[in-house]
Short mmCIF file of C-alpha atoms and ligand atoms in Angstrom, two decimals:
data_model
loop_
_atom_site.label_atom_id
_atom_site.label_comp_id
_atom_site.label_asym_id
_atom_site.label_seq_id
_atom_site.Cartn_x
_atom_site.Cartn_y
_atom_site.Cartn_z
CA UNK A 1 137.97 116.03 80.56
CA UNK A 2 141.05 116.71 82.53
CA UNK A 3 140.93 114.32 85.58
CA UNK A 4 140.54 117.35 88.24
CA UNK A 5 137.83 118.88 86.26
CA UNK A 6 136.52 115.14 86.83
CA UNK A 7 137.06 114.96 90.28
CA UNK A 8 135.32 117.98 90.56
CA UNK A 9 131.92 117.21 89.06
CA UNK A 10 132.45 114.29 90.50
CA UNK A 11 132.69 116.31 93.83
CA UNK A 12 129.54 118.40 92.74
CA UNK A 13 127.18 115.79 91.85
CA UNK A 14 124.17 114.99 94.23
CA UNK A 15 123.59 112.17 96.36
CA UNK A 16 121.91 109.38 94.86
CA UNK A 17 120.64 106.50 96.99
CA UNK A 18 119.01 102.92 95.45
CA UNK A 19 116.28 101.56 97.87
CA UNK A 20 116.07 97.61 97.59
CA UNK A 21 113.99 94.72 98.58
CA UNK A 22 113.25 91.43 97.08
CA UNK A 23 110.00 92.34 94.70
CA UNK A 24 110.12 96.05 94.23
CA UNK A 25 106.40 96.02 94.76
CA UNK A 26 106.08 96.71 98.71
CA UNK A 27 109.07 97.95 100.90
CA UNK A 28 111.14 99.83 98.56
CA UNK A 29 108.92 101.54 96.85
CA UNK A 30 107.49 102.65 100.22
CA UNK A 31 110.96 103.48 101.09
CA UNK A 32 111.46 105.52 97.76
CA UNK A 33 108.28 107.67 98.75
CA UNK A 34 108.84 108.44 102.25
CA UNK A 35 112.46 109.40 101.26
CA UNK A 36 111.62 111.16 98.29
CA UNK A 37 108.97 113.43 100.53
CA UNK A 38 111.17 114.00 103.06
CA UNK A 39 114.12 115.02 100.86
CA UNK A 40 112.16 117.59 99.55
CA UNK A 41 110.70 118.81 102.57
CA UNK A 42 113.70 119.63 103.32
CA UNK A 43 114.80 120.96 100.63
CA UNK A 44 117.83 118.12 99.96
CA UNK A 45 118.44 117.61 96.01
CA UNK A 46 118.95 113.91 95.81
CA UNK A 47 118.63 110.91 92.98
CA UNK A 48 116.53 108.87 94.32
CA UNK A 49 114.98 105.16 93.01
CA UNK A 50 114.16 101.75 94.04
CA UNK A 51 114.94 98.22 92.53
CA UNK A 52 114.13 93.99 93.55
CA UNK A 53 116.85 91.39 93.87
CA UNK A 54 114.07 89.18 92.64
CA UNK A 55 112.20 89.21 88.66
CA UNK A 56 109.25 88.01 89.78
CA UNK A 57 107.07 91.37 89.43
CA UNK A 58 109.30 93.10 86.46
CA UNK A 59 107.07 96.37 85.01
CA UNK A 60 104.49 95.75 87.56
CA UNK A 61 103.16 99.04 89.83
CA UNK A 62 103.17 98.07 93.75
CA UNK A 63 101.28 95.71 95.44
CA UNK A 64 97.44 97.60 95.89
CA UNK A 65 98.17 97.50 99.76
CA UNK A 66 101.47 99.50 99.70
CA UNK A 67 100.11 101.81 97.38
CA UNK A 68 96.36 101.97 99.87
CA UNK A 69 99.17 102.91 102.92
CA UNK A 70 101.08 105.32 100.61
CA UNK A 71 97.78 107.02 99.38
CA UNK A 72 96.89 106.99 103.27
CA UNK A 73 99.81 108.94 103.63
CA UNK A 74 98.78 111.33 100.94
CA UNK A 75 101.36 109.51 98.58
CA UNK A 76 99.98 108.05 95.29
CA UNK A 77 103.07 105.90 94.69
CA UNK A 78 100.41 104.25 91.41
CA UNK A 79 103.16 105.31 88.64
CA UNK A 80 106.11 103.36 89.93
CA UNK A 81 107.14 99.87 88.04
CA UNK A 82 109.24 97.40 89.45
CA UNK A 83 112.68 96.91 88.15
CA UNK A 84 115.56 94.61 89.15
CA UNK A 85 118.56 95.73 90.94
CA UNK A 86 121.60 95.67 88.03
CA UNK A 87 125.62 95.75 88.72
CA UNK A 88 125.41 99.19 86.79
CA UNK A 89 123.31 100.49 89.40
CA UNK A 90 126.84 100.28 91.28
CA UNK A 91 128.30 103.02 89.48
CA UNK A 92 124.72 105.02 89.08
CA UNK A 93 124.23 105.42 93.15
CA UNK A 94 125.88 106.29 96.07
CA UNK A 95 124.33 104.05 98.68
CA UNK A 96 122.40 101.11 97.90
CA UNK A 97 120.13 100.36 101.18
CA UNK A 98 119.00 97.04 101.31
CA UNK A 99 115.52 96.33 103.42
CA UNK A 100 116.99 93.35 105.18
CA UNK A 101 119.74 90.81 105.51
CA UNK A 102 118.85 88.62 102.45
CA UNK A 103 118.64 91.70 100.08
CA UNK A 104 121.70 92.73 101.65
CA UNK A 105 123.59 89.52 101.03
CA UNK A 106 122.41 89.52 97.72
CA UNK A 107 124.04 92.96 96.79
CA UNK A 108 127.23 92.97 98.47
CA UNK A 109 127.27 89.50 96.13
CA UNK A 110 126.36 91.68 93.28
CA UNK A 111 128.78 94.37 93.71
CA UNK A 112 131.38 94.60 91.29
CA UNK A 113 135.26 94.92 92.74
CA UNK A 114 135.89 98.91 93.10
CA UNK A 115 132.58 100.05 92.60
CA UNK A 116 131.47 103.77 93.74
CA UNK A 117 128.23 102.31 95.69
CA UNK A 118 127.96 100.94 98.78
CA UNK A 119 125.34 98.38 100.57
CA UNK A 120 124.11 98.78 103.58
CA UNK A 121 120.78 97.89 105.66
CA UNK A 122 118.55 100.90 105.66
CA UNK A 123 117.43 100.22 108.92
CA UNK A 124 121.54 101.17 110.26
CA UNK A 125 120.78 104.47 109.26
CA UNK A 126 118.68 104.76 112.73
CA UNK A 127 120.74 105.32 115.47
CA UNK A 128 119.39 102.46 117.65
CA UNK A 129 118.26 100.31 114.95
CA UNK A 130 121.06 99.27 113.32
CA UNK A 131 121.16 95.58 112.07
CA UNK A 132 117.28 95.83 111.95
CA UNK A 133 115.18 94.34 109.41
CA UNK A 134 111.85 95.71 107.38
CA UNK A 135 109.88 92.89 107.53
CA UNK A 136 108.44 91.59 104.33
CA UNK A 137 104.52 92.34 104.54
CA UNK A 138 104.05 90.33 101.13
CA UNK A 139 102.36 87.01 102.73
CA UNK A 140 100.68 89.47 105.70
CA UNK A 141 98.31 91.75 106.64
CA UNK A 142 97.31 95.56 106.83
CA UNK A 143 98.95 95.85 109.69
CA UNK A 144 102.25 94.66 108.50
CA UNK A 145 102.53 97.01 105.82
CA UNK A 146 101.67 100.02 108.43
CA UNK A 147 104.76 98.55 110.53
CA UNK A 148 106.79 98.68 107.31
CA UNK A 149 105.71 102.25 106.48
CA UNK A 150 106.73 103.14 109.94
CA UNK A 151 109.97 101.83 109.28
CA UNK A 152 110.91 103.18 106.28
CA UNK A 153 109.77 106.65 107.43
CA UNK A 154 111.55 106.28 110.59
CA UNK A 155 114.63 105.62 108.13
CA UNK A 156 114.06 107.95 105.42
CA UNK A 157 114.06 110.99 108.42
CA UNK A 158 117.15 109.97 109.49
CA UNK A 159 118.44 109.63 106.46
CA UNK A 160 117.93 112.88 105.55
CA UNK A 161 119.33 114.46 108.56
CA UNK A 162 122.60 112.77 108.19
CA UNK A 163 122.43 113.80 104.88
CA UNK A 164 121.66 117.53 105.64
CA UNK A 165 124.26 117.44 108.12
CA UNK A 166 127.09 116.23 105.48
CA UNK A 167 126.02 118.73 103.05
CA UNK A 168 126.13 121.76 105.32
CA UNK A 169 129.85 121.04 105.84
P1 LIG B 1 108.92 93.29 98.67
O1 LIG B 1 107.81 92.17 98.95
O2 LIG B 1 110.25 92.57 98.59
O3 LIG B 1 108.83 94.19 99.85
O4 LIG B 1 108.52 93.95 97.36
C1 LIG B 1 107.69 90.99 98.24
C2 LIG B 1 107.06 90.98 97.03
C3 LIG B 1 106.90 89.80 96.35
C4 LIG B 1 107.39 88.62 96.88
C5 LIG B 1 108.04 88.63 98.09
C6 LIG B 1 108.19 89.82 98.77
N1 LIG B 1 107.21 87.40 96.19
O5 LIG B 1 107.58 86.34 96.73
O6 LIG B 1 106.68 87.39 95.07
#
């Protein structure tokens, strides 16, 4: 392909944003469903997916308390499997948003020199919040994992404003 004709499909292709945490099986699969519902609400066409630094819970679904919250929410989140975050995912998304510091740390270690994606906390896409972590809920309670559904619906709204705003021009 001619490298304009590149640049433009490159131009044309949608958004696609990488939600990560350490174990794929409680924040960023949250994260993944309240973005994924409101992208749609709103009508935004967007690749959307979530990954773990760690390998600890590789093929599993999420942990039975994220997916009680998400199915409180009117989510059933049951079908996702946890996979590790991969240099390739570099090239595959856009924006890479990392749940907190560690996970951050761990991706802009990842990322290879010149790739397309970039890593940032999710919680800096709330103006107001930036530098903010999702605490893990793993090792806590109910309560916990409503705080980190908060969060990542707090995030995936503004997330998809900014996003709406940058698409309408
Ligand atoms: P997540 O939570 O990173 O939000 O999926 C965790 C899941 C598993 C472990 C830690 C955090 N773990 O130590 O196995």
């Amino acid at each position: 392909m001619p490298s304009r004709d590149l640049a433009e499909a490159e131009a044309m292709r949608k958004p696609a944003i990488l939600f990560v945490c350490l174990g794929n099986i409680c924040r960023s699969p949250l994260a993944e469903a309240a973005f994924r519902r409101a992208a749609s609400q709103a009508g935004l066409d967007v690749e959307i997916d979530s990954a773990g630094t760690g390998d600890w819970h590789l093929g599993y679904p999420p942990d039975s308390r994220a997916q009680a919250i998400a199915r409180a929410k009117g989510i059933d989140i049951s079908d996702l499997r946890a996979r590790q975050v991969t240099p390739e995912d570099f090239e595959r998304f856009d924006l890479l948003l990392a749940l907190d510091h560690q996970n951050l740390n761990d991706l802009v270690a990842m990322r290879p020199p010149n790739a397309r994606g970039r890593a940032r906390l999710l919680l800096d896409m709330v103006p107001g919040r930036e530098g903010e972590t999702v605490h893990d809920p793993f090792y806590g309670t109910e309560s916990d994992f409503e705080a980190a559904w908060d969060d990542v619906s707090e995030a995936a709204g503004a997330l998809v404003r900014s996003l709406a705003d940058q698409t309408s021009g």
